[in-house]
Tab-separated table of C-alpha atoms and ligand atoms in Angstrom:
chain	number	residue	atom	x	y	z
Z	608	UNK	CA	11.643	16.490	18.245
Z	609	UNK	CA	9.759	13.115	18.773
Z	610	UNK	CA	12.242	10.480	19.373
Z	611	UNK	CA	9.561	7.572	18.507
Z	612	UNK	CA	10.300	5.823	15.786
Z	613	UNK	CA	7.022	3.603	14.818
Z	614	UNK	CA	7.331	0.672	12.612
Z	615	UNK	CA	4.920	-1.889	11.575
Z	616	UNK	CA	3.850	-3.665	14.265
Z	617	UNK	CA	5.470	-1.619	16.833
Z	618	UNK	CA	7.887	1.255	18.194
Z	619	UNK	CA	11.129	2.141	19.749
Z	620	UNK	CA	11.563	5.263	22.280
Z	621	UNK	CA	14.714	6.914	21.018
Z	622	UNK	CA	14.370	9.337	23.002
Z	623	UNK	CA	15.473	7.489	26.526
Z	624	UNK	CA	18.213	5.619	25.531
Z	625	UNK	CA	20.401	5.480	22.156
Z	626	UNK	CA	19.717	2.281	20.405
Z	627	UNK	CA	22.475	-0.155	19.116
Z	628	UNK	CA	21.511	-2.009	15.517
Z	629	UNK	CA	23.348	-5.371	14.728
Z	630	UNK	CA	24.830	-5.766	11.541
Z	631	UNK	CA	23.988	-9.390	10.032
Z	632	UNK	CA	24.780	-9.494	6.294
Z	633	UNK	CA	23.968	-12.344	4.240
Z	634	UNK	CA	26.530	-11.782	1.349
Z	635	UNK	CA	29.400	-13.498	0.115
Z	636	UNK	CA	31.194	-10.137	-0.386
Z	637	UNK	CA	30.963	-7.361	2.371
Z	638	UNK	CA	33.809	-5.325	3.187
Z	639	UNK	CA	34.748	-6.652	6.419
Z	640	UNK	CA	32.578	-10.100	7.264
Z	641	UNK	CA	31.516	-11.186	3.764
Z	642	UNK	CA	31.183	-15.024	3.391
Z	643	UNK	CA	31.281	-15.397	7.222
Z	644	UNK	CA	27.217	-16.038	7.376
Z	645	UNK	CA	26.024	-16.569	3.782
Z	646	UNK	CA	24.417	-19.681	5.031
Z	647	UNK	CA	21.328	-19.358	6.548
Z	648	UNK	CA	21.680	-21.537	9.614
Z	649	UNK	CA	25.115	-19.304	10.688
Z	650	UNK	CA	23.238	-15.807	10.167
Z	651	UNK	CA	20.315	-17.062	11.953
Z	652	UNK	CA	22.960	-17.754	14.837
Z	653	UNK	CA	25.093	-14.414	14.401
Z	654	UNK	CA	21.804	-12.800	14.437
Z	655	UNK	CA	21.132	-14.570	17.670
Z	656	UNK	CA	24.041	-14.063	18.768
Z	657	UNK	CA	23.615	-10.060	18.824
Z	658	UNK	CA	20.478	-10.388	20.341
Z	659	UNK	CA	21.725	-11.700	23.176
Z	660	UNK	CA	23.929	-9.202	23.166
Z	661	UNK	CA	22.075	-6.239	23.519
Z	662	UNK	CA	21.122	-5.530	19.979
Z	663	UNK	CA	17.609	-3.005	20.118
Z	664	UNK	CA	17.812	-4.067	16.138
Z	665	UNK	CA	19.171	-6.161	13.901
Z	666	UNK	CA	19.556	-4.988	10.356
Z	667	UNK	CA	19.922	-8.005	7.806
Z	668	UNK	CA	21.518	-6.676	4.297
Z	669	UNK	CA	21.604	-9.766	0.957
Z	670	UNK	CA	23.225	-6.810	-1.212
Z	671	UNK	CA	26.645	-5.026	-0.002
Z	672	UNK	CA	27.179	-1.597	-0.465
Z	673	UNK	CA	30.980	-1.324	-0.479
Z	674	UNK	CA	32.445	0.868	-2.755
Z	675	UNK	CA	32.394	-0.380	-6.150
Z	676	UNK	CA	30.009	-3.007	-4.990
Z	677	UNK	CA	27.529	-4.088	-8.247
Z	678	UNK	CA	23.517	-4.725	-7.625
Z	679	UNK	CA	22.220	-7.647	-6.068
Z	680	UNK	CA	19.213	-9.049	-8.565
Z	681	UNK	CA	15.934	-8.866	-6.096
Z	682	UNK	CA	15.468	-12.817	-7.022
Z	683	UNK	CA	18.921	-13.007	-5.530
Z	684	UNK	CA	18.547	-10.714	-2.572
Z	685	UNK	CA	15.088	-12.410	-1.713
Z	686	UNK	CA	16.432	-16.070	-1.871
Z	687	UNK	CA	19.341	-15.176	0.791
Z	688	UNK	CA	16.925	-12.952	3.199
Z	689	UNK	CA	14.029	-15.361	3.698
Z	690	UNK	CA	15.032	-18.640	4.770
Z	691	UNK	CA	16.662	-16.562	7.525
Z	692	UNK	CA	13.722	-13.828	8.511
Z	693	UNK	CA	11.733	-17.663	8.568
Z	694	UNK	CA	14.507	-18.705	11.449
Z	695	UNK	CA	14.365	-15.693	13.503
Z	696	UNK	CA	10.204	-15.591	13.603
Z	697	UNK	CA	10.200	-16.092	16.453
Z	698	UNK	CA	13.102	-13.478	17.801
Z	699	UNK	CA	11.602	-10.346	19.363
Z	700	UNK	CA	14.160	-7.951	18.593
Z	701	UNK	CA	12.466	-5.740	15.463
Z	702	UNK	CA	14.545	-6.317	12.350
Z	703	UNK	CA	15.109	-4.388	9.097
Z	704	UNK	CA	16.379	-5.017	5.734
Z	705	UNK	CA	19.373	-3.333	3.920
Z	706	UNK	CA	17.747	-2.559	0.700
Z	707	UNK	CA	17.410	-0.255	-2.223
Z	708	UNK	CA	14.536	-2.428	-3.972
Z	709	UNK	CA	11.090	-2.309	-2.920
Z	710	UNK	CA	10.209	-5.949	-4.245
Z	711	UNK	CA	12.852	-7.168	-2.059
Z	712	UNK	CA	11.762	-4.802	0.895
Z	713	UNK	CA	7.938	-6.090	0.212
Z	714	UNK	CA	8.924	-9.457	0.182
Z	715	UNK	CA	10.940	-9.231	3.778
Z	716	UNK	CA	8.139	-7.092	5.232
Z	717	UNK	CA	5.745	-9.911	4.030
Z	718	UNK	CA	8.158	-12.383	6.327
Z	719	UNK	CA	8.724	-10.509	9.093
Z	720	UNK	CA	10.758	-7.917	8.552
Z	721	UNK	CA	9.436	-4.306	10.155
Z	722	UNK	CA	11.803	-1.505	9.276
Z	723	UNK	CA	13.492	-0.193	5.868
Z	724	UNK	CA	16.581	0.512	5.685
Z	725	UNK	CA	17.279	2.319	2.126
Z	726	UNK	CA	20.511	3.765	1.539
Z	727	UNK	CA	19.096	5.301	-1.348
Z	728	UNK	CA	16.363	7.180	0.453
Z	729	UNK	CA	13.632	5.969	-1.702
Z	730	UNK	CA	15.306	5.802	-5.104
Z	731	UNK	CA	13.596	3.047	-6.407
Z	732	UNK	CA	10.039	4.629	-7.143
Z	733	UNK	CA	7.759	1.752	-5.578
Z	734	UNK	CA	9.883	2.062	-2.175
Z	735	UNK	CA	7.640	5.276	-0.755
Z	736	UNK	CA	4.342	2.992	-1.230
Z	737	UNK	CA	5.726	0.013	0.245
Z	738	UNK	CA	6.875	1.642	3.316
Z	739	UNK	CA	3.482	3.639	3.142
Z	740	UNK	CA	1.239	0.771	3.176
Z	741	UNK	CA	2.715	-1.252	5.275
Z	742	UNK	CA	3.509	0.700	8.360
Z	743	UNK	CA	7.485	-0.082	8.013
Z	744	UNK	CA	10.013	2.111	9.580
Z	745	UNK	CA	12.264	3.580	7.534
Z	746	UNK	CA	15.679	4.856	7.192
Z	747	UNK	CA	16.424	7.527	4.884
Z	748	UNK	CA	20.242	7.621	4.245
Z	749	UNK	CA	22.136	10.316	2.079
Z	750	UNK	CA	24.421	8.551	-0.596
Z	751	UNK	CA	25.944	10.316	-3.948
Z	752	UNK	CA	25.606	8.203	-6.933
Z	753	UNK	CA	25.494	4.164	-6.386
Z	754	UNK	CA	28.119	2.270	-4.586
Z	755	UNK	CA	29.654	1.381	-7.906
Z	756	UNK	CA	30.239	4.910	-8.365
Z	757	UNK	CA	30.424	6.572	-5.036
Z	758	UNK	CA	33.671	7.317	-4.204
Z	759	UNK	CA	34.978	8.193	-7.528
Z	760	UNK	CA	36.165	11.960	-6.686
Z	761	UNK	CA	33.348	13.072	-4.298
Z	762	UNK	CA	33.550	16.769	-4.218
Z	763	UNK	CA	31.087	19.162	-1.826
Z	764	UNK	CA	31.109	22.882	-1.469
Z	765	UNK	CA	29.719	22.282	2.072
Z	766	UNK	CA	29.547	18.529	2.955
Z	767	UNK	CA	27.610	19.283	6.086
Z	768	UNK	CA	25.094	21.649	4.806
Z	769	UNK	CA	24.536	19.737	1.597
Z	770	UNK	CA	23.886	16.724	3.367
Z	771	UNK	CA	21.085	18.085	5.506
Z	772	UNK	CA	19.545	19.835	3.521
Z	773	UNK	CA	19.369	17.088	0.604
Z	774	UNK	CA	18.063	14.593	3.650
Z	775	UNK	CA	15.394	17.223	4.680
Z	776	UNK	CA	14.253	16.835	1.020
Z	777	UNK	CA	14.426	13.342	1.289
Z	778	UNK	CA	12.258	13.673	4.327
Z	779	UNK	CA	9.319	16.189	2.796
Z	780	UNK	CA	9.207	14.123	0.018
Z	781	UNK	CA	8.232	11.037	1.820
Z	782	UNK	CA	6.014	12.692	4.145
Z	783	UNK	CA	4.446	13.832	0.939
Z	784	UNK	CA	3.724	10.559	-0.280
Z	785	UNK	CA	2.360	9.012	2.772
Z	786	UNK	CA	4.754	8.127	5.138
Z	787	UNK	CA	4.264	9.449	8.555
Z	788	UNK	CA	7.473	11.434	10.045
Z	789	UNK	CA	7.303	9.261	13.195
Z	790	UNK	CA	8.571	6.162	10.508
Z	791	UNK	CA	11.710	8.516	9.741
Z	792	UNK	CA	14.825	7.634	11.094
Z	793	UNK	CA	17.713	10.059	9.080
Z	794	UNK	CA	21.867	8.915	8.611
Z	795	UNK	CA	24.093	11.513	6.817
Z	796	UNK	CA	25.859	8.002	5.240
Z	797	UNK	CA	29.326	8.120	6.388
Z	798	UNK	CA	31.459	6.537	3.991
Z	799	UNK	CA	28.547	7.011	0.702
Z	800	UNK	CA	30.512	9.146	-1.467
Z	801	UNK	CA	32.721	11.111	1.260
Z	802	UNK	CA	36.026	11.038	1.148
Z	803	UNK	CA	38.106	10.484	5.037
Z	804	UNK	CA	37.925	14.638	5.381
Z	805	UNK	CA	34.478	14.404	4.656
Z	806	UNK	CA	33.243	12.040	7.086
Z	807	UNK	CA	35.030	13.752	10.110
Z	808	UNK	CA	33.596	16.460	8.992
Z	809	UNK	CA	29.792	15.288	8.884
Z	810	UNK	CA	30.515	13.662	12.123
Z	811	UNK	CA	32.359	16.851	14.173
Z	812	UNK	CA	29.255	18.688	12.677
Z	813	UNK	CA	26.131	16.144	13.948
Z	814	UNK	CA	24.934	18.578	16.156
Z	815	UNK	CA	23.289	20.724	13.219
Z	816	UNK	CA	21.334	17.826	11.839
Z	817	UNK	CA	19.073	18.219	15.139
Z	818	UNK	CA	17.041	20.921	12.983
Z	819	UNK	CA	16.027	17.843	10.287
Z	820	UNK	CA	13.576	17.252	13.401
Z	821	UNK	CA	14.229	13.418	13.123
Z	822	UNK	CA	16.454	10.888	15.238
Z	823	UNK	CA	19.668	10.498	13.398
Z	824	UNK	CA	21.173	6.646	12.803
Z	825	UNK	CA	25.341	6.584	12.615
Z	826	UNK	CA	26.749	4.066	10.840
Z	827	UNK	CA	30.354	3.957	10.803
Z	828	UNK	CA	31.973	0.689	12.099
Z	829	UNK	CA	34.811	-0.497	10.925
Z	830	UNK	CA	34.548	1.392	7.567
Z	831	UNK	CA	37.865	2.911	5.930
Z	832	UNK	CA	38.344	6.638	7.380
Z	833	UNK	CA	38.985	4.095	10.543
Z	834	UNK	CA	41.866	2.820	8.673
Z	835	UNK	CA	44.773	5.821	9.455
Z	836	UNK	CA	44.885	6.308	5.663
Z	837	UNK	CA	44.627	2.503	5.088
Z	838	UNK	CA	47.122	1.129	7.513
Z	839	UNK	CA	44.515	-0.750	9.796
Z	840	UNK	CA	42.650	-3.782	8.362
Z	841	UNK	CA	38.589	-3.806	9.066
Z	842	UNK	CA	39.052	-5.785	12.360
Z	843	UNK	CA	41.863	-3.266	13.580
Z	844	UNK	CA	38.909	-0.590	13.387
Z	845	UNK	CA	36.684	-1.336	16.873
Z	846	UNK	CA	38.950	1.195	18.613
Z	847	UNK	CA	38.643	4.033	16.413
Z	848	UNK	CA	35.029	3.091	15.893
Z	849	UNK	CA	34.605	3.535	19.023
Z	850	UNK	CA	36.003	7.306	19.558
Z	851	UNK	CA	34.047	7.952	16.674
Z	852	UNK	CA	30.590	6.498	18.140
Z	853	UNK	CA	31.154	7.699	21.523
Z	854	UNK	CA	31.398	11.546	19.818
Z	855	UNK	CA	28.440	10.737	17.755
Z	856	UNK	CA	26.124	10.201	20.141
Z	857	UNK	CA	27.522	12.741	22.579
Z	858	UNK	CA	26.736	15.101	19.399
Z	859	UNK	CA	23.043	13.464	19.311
Z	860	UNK	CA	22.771	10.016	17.371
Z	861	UNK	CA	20.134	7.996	18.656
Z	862	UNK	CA	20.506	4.959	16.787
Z	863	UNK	CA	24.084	3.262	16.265
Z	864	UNK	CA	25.062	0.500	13.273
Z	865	UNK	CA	27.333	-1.889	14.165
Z	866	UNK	CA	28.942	-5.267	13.502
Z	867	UNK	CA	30.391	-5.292	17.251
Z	868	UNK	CA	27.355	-5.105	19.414
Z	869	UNK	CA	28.529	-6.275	22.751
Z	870	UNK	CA	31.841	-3.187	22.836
Z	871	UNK	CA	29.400	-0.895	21.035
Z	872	UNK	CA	26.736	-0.702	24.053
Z	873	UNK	CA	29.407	-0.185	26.350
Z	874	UNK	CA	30.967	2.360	24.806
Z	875	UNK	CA	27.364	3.833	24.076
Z	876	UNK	CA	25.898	3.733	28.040
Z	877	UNK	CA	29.122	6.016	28.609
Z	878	UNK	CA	28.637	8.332	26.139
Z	879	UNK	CA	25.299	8.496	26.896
Z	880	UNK	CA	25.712	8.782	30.190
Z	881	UNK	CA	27.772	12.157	29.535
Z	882	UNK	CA	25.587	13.837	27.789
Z	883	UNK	CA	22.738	13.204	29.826
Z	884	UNK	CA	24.361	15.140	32.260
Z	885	UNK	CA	25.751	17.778	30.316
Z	886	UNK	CA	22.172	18.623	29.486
Z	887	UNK	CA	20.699	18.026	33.241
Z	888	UNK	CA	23.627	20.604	34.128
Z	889	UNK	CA	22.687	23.364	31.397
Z	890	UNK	CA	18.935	22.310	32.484
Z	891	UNK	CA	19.986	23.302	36.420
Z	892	UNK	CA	21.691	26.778	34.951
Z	893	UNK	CA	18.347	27.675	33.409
Z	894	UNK	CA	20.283	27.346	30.162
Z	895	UNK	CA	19.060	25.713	26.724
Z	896	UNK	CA	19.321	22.315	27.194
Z	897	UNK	CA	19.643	21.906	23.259
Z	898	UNK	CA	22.673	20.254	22.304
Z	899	UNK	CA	22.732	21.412	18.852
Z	900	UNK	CA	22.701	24.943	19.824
Z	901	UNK	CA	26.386	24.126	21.579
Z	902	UNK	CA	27.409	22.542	19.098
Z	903	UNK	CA	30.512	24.350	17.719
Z	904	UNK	CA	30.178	26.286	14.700
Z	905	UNK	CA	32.838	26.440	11.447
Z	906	UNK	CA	34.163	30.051	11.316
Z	907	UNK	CA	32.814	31.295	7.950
Q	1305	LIG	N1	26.617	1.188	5.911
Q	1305	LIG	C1	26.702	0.018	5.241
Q	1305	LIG	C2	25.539	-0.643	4.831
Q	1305	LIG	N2	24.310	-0.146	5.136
Q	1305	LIG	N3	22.980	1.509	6.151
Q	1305	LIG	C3	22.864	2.662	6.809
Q	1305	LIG	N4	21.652	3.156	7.116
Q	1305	LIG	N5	23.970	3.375	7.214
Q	1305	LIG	C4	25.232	2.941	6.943
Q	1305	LIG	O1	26.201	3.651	7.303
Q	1305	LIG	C5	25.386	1.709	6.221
Q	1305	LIG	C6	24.211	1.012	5.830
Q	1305	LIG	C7	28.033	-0.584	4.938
Q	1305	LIG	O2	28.417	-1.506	5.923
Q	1305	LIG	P1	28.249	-3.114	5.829
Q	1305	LIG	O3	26.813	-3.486	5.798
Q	1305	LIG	O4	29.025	-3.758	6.889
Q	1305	LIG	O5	28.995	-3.487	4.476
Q	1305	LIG	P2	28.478	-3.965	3.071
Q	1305	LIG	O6	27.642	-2.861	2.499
Q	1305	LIG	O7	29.760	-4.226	2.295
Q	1305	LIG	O8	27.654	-5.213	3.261
């Protein structure tokens, strides 16, 4: 696999170390910090705030995504994202936008903005050129139905399989129009129409997604299967988060989403740290240093 991921105006080497992305979201209505930086002077200063940090990335979102959540009008999205992409010019952390429309993506990439991030995996059908023609990184993220609709009932026969091999679709098909694989970064989207069994799942099966060929972005922090069947409110989440992250990247993510960036890197360096010498020890035993093909297998 190449772990470079190039974006306009730049690139990030996956492959060394796993890379931590700061959540900054500009809505009145997230699940766990909406209203907090809806003005642009205090998400300029969160943002800032991550940077220092440790953030590799900051991803700014004007549209939430929670279950049940209803579109953001582009007009609407635009008019929160700009004023702050205008305050951070001058930040050299890479940022991306948390969008499903390309007008709004266009518009952010136009101000500054240098990666994707589409939940929708290209949905909207002037996304692929966009991302095409301007260079923009982009993340490709499995979701069933919309948020409105996402987690009414979500049923899989396989939810492991089915999301790989619906992102390796994803994948081909944006390679077909244009987009270079190197701009690919892949996330099976916990919490996008999986029920609590199905995100443990996805997660105690990461290791398979190696075979997409892509480096795989985990976003999980402080979302609801975190909640012990909804006892623990979204800030009660960091510790569980944690487990979880420190087991995702052990199993091979490469880039991390978070809204706690400073407890995030340290439990990332450790995790890292791990398996980067599990592998030098299969690599001394003349054994396949390939994570994946460890990984444990469900029984059929
Ligand atoms: N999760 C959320 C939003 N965007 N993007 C990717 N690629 N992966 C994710 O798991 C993901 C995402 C939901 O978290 P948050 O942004 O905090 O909440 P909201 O959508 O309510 O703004």
């Amino acid at each position: 696999m190449t772990a470079v991921w190039k974006f306009r105006d730049g690139a990030l080497d996956l492959g060394s170390r796993v890379r931590v992305m700061g959540i900054v979201n500009l809505t009145p209505d997230s699940f766990s910090d909406g209203g907090r930086f809806a003005l642009p002077d205090d998400a300029a200063a969160h943002a800032r705030r991550l940077a220092a940090e440790g953030a590799d990335l900051l991803d700014l979102g004007a549209e939430s995504t929670r279950p049940g959540a209803q579109p953001v009008a582009p007009e609407t999205q635009i008019e929160r994202l700009l004023p702050v992409l205008e305050r951070l010019a001058d930040l050299d952390v890479p940022i991306s936008v948390d969008t499903v429309s390309a007008a709004v993506a266009a518009r952010a990439i136009a101000a500054g903005a240098r990666i994707v991030n589409d939940v929708s995996a290209l949905r909207d059908p002037g996304m692929a050129e966009v991302v095409a023609g301007t260079g923009a990184g982009v993340v490709l993220m499995h979701l069933r139905g919309t948020p409105a609709t996402m987690q009414d009932d979500p049923r899989y026969g396989d939810v492991a399989s089915e999301v790989a091999a619906w992102l390796g679709e994803r994948q081909r098909a944006a390679e077909r129009v244009g987009i270079a694989a190197e701009q690919i970064v892949l996330d099976p989207g916990i919490g996008f129409g999986k029920t609590a069994a199905h995100n443990f799942e996805l997660l105690a099966r990461l290791g398979e997604f190696a075979a997409l060929g892509r480096p795989l972005l985990v976003g999980l922090s402080r979302k609801r299967f975190l909640s012990e069947g909804g006892a623990l409110l979204p800030e009660q989440r960091l510790e569980g988060g944690l487990a979880a992250t420190a087991i995702a990247v052990f199993l091979g993510a490469r880039v991390i989403r978070t809204h706690d960036v400073a407890a995030t890197l340290r439990a990332v360096r450790i995790a890292q740290a791990i398996a980067d010498r599990r592998r030098s020890s299969f690599e001394a035993a003349g054994e396949s240093a390939s994570l994946d093909s460890r990984a444990p297998r469900p029984t059929p």
